[in-house]
mmCIF file of C-alpha atoms and ligand atoms in Angstrom:
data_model
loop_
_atom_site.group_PDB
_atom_site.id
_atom_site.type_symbol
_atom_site.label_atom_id
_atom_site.label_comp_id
_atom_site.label_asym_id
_atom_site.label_seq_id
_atom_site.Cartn_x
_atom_site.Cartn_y
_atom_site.Cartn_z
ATOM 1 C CA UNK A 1 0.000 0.000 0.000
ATOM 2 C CA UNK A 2 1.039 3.622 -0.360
ATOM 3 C CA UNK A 3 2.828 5.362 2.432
ATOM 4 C CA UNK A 4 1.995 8.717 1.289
ATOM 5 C CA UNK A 5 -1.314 9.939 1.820
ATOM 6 C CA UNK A 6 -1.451 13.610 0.928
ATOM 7 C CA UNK A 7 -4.619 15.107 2.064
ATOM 8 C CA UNK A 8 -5.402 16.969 -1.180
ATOM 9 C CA UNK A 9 -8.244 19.101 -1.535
ATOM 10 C CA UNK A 10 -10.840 18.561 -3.827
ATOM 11 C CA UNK A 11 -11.733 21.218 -5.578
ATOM 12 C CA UNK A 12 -15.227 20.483 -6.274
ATOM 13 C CA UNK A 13 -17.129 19.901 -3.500
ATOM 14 C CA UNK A 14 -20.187 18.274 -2.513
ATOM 15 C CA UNK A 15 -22.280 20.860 -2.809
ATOM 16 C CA UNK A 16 -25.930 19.595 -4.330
ATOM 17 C CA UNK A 17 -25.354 21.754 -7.394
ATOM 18 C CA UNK A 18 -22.219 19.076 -8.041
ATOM 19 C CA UNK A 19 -23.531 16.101 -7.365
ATOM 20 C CA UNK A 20 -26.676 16.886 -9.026
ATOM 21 C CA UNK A 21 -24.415 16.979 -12.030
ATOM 22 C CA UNK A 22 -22.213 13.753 -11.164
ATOM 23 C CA UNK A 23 -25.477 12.039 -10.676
ATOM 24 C CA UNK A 24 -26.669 12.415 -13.998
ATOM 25 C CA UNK A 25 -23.350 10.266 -15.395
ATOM 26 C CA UNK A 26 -24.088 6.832 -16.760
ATOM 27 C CA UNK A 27 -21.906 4.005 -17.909
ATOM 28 C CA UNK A 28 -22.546 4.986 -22.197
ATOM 29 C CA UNK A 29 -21.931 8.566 -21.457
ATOM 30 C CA UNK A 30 -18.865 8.798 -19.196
ATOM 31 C CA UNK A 31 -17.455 4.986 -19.291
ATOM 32 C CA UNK A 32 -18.253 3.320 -22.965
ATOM 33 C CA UNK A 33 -14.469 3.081 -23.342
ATOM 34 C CA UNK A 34 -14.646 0.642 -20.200
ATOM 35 C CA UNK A 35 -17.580 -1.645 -21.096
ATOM 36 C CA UNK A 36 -16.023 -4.413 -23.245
ATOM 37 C CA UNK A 37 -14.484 -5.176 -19.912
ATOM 38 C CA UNK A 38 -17.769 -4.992 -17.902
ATOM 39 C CA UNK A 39 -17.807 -8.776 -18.589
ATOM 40 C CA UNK A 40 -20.794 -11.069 -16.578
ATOM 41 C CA UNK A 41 -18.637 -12.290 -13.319
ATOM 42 C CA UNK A 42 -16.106 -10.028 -13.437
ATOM 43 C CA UNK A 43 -15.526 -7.839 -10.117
ATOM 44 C CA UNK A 44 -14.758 -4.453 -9.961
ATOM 45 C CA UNK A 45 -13.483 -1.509 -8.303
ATOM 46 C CA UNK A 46 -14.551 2.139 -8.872
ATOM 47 C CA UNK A 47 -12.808 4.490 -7.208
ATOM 48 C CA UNK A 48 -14.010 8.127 -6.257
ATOM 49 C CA UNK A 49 -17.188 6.796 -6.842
ATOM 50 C CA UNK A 50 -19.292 9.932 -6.180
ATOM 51 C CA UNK A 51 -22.737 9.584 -6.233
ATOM 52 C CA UNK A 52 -22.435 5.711 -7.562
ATOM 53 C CA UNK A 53 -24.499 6.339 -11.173
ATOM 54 C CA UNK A 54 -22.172 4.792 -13.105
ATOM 55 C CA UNK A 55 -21.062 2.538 -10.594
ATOM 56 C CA UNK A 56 -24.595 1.509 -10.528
ATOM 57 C CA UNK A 57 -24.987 0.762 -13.901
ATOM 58 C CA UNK A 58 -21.379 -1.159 -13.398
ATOM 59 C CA UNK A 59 -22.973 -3.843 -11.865
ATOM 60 C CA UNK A 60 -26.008 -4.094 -13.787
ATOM 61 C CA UNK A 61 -23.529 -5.302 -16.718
ATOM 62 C CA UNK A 62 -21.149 -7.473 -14.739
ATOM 63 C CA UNK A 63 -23.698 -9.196 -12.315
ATOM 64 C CA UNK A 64 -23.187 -11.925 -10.566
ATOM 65 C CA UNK A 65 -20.383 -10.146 -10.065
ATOM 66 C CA UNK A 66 -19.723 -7.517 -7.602
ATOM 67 C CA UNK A 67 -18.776 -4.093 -7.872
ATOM 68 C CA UNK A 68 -16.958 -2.221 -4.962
ATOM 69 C CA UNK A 69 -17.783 1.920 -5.158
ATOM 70 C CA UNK A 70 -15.169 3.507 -2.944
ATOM 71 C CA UNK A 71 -15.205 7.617 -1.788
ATOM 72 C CA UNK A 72 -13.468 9.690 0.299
ATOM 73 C CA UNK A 73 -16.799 11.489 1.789
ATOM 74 C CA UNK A 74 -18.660 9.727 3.716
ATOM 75 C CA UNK A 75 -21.700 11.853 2.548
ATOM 76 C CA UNK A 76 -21.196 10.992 -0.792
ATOM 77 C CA UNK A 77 -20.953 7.465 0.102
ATOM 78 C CA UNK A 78 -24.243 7.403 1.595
ATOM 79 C CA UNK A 79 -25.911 9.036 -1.346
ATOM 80 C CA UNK A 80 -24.277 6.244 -3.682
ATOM 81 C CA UNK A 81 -25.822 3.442 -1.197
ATOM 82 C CA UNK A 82 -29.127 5.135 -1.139
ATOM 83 C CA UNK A 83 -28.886 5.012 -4.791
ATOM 84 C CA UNK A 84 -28.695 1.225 -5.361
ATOM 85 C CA UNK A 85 -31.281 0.905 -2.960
ATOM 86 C CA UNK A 86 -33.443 3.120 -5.360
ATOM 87 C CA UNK A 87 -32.587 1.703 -7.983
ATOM 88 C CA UNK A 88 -32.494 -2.040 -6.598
ATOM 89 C CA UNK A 89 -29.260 -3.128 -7.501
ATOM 90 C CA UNK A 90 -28.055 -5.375 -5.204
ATOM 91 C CA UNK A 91 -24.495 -6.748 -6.124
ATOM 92 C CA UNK A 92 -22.914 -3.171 -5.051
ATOM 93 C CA UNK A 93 -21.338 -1.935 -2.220
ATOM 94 C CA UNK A 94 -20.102 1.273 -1.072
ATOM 95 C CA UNK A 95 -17.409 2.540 1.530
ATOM 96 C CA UNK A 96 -15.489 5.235 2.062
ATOM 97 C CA UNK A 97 -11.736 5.397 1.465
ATOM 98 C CA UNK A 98 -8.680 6.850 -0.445
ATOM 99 C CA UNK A 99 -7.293 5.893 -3.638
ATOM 100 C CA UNK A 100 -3.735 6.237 -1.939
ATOM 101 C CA UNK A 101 -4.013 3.374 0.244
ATOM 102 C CA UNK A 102 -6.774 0.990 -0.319
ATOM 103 C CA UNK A 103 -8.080 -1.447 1.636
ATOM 104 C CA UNK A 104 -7.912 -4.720 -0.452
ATOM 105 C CA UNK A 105 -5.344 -7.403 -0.573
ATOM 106 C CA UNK A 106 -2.742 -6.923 -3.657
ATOM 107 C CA UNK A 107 -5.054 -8.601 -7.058
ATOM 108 C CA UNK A 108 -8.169 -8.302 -5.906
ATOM 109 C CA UNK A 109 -9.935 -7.283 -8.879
ATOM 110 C CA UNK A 110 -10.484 -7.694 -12.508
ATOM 111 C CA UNK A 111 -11.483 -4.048 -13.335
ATOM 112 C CA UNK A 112 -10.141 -0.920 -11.229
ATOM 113 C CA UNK A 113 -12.171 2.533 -12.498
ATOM 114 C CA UNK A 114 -11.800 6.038 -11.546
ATOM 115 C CA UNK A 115 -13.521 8.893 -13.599
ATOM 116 C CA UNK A 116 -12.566 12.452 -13.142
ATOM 117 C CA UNK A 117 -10.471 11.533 -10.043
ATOM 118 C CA UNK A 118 -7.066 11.752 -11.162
ATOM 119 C CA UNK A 119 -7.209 15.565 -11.975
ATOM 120 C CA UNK A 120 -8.097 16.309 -7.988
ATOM 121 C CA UNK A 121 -5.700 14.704 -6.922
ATOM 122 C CA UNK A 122 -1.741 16.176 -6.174
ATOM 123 C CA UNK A 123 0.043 12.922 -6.634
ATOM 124 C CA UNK A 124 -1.951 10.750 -9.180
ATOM 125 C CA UNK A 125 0.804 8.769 -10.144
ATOM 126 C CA UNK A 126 0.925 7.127 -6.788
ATOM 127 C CA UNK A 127 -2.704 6.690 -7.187
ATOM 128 C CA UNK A 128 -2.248 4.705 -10.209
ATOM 129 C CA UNK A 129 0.426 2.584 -8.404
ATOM 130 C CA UNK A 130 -2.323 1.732 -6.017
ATOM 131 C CA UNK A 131 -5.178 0.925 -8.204
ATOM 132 C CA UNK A 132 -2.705 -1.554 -10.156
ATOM 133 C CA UNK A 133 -1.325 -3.497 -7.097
ATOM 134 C CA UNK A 134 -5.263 -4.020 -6.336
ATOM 135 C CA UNK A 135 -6.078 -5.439 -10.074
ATOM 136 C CA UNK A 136 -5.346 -8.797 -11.098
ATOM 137 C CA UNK A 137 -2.573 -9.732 -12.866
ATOM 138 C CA UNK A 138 -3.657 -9.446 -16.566
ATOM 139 C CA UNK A 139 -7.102 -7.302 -15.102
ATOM 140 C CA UNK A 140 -7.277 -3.674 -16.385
ATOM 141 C CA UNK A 141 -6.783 -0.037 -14.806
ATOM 142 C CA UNK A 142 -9.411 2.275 -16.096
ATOM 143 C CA UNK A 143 -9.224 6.290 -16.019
ATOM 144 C CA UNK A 144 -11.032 9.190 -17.756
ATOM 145 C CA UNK A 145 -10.600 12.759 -17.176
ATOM 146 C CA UNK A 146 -11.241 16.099 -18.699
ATOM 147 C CA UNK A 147 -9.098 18.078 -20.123
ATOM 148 C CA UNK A 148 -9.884 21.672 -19.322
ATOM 149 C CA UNK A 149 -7.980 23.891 -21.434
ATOM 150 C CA UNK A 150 -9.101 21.616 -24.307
ATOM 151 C CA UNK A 151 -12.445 22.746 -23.414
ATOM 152 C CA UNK A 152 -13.737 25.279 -26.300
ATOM 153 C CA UNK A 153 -17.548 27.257 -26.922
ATOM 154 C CA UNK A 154 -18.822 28.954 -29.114
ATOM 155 C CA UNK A 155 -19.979 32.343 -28.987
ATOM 156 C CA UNK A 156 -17.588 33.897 -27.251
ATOM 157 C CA UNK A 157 -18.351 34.824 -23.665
ATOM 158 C CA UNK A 158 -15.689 37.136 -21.539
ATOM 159 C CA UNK A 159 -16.814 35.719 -18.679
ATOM 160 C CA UNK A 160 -16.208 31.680 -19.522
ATOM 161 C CA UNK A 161 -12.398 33.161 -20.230
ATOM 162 C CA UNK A 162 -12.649 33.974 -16.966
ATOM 163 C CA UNK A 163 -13.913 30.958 -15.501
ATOM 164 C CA UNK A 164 -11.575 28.776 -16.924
ATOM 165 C CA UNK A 165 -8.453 31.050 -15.798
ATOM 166 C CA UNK A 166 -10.357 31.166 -12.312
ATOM 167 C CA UNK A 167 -10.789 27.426 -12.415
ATOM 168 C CA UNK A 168 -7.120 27.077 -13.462
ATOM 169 C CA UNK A 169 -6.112 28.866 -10.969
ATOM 170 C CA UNK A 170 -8.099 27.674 -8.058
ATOM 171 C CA UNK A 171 -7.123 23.544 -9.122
ATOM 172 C CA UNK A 172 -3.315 24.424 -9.291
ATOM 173 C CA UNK A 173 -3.679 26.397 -6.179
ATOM 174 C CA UNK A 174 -4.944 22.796 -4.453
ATOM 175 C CA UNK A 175 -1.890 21.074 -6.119
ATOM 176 C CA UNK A 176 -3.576 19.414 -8.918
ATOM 177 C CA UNK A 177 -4.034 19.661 -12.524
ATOM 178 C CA UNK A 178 -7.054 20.742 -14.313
ATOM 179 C CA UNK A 179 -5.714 19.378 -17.893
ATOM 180 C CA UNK A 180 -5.068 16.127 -16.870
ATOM 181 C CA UNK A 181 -6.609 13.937 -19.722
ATOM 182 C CA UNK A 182 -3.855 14.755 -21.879
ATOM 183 C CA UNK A 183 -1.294 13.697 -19.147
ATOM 184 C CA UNK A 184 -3.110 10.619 -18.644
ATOM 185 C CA UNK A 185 -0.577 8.191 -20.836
ATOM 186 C CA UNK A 186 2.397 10.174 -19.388
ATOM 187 C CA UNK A 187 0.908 9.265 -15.883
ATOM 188 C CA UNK A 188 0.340 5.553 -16.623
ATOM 189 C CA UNK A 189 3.833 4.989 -18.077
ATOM 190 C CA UNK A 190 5.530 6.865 -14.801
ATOM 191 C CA UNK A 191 3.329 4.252 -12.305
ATOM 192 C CA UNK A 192 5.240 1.198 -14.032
ATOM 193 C CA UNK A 193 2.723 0.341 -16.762
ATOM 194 C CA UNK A 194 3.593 -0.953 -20.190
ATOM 195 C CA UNK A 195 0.999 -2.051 -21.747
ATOM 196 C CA UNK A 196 -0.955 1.381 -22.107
ATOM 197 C CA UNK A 197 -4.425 1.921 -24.557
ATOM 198 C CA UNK A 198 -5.032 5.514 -24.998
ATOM 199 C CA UNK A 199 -8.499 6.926 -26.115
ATOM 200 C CA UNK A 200 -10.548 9.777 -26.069
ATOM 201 C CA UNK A 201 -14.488 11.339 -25.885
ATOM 202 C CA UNK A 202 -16.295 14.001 -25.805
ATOM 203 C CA UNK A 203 -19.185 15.656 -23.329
ATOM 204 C CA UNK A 204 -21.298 17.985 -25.978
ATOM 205 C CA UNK A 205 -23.585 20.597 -24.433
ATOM 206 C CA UNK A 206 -25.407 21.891 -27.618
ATOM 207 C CA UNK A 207 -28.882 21.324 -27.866
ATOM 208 C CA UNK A 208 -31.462 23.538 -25.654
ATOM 209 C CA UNK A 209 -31.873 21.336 -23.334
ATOM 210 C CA UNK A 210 -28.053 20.442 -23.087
ATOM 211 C CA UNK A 211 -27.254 24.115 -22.892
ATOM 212 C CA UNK A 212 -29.759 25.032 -20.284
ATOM 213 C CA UNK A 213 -28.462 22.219 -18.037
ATOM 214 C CA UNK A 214 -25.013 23.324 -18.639
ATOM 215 C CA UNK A 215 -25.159 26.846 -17.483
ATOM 216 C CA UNK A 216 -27.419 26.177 -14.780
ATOM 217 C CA UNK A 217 -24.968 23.233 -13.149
ATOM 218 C CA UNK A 218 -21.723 25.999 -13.979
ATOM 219 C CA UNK A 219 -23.889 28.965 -13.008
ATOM 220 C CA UNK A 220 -25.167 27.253 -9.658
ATOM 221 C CA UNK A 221 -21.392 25.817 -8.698
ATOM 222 C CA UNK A 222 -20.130 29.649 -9.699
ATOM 223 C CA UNK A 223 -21.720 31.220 -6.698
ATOM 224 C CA UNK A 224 -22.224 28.230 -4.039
ATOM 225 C CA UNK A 225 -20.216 25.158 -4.148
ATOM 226 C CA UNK A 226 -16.970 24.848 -2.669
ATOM 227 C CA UNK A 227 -15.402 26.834 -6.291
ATOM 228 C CA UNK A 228 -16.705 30.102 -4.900
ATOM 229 C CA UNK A 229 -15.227 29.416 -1.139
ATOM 230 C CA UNK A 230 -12.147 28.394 -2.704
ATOM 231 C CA UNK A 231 -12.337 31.519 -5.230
ATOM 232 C CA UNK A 232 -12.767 33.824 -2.307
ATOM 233 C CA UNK A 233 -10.465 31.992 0.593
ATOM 234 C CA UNK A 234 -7.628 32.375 -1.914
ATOM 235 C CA UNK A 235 -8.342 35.726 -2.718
ATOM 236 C CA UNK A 236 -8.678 34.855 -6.367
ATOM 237 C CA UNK A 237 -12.133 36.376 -7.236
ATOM 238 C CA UNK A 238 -14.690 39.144 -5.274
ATOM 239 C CA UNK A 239 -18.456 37.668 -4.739
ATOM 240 C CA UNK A 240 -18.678 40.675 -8.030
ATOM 241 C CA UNK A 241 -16.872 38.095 -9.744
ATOM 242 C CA UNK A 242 -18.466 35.046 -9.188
ATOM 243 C CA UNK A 243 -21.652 36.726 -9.880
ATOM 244 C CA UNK A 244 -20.302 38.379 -13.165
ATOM 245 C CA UNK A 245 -19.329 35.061 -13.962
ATOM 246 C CA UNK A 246 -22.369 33.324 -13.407
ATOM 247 C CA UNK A 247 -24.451 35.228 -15.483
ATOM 248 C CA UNK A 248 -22.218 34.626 -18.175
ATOM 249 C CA UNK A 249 -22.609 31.264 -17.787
ATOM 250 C CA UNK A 250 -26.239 31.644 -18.291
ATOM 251 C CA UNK A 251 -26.307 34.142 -20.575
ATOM 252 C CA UNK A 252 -24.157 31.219 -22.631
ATOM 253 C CA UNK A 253 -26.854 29.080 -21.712
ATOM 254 C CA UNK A 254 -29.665 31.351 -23.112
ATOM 255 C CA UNK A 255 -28.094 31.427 -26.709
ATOM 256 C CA UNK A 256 -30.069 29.580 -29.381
ATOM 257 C CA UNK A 257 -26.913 28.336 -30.890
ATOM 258 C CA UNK A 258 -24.571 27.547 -28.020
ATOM 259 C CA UNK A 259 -21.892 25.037 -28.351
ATOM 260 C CA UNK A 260 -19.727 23.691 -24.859
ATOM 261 C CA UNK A 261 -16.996 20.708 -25.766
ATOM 262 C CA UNK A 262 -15.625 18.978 -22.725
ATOM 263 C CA UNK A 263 -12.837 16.176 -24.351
ATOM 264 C CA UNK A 264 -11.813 13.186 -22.144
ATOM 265 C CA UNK A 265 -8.713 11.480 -22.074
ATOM 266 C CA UNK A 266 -8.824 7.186 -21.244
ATOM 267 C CA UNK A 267 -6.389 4.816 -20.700
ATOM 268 C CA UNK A 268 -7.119 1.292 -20.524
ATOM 269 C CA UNK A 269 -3.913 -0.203 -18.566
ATOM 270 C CA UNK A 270 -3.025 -3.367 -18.432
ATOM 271 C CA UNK A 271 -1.961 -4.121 -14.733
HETATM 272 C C1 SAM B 301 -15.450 14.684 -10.006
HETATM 273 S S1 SAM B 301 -16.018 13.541 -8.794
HETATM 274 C C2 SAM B 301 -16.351 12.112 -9.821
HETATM 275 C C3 SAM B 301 -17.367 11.190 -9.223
HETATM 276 C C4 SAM B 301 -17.718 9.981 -10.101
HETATM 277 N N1 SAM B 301 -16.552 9.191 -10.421
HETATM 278 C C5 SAM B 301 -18.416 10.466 -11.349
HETATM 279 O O1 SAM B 301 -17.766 10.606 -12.385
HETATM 280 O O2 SAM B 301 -19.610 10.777 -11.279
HETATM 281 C C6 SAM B 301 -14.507 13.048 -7.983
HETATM 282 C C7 SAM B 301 -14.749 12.200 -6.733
HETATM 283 O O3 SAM B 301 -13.468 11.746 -6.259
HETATM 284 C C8 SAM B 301 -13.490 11.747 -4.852
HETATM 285 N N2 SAM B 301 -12.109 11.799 -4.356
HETATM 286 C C9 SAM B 301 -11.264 12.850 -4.385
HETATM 287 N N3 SAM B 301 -10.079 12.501 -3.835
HETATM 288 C C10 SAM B 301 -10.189 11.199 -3.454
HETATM 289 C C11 SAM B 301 -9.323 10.290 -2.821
HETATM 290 N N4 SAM B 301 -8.088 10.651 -2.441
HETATM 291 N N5 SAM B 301 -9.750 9.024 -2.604
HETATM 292 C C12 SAM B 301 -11.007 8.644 -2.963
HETATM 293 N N6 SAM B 301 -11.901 9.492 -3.551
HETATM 294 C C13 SAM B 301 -11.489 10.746 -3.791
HETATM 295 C C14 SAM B 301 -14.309 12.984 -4.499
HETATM 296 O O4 SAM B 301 -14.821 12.913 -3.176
HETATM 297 C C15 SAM B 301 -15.381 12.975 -5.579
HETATM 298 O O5 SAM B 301 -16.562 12.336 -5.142
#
């Protein structure tokens, strides 16, 4: 297991207006790079689980076998369990627990899965160590994770240039890296893998609906989730800012021919 344990902060939050957004991720749109693997019988791992959607659906596809959801809050946690209950999945479980050190015997499982973790996090290269010693032998290590600066729209809006050199600002002030999906092979090599599949997909926010839900989830997290206390803590941003800001981000959302790109990068690595 790892010795090192940084306590890094995530920048996100659990405020509701970013889980509400986690929430609505689902194995085809956040994970279809992972499901050939999601094999009947096989057991898996996913780890900063968040609200457990996708893990969810994880175990719809490989039941009987299990999946393990793992999360550092303990709120979050509960929310994911609450979920499968819902939902009535029943070959899930979820705990809390950090991707530096976790608790499983070396090879316990055939799939290990973490989506949008690795960019939080200030040393994700001993995260991937981790993940690997708990896959089997000849089992996979799964990531995805944005790439922010990749990120483009369409019109142009001031105040998403601001945003993203806000959000920049605020991840790399926490010690982690907010364009991690194009770091993603780099990563996997340095953690001792060799036999690395790269890939990548989109999230497209274009359609009224998409737009709408957009702005409100970025226009929401703006002014109340732990981005503005960050924002303001570090003295990065006035409350003027955030709400300058926000309304950018709906009047983005407003536009009858908006266009938000959000590319992933994957790796698929053989452990
Ligand atoms: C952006 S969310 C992604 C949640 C989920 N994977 C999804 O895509 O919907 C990142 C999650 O990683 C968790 N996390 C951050 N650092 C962690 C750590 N060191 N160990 C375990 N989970 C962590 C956070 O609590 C958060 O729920």
């Amino acid at each position: 297991m790892s010795a090192q344990q940084p306590d890094d902060v995530y920048t996100h939050g659990h405020h509701e207006s970013v889980v509400r957004a986690h929430a609505a991720r689902t194995a085809e749109n956040s994970a279809a790079f992972v499901i050939p693997y999601l094999t009947p019988g096989a057991n898996v791992l996913d780890v900063g689980c968040g609200p457990g959607s996708i893990t969810c659906d994880f175990a719809e596809l490989v039941a009987p076998g299990r999946v393990t959801g793992l999360d550092r809050s303990a709120d979050v946690i509960a929310q994911a369990a609450a979920l499968a209950v819902e939902r009535g999945v029943d070959n899930v479980d979820f705990a809390a627990g950090n991707i530096y050190d976790l608790d499983f015997p070396d090879e316990s499982f055939d799939v290990v899965h973490a989506h949008q973790v690795l960019q939080h996090l200030t040393d994700p290269v001993a995260a991937l160590r981790e993940m690997r010693r708990a896959a089997k032998a000849g089992g996979i290590v799964a990531v995805r994770d944005a790439d922010f600066h990749g990120m483009s729209w369409y019109p142009a809006i001031p105040e998403l240039d601001d945003w993203m050199e806000l959000y920049q600002r605020i991840a790399r002030r926490n010690g982690a890296e907010p364009d991690a999906g194009r770091r993603l092979v780099s990563w996997a090599q340095a953690a001792g893998f060799t036999d690395v599949a790269p890939s990548s997909s989109n999230w497209l926010y274009a359609t009224g609906h998409e737009r709408r839900w957009q702005a409100r989830v970025w226009g929401e997290r703006v002014l109340h989730s732990s981005f503005a206390d960050q924002a303001l803590e570090y003295g990065l941003a006035s409350e003027a800012d955030l709400a300058r800001i926000s309304a950018g981000w709906h009047r983005w959302g407003s536009t009858d021919d908006g266009w938000f790109l959000i590319p992933n990068g994957e790796v698929i690595a053989r452990a």
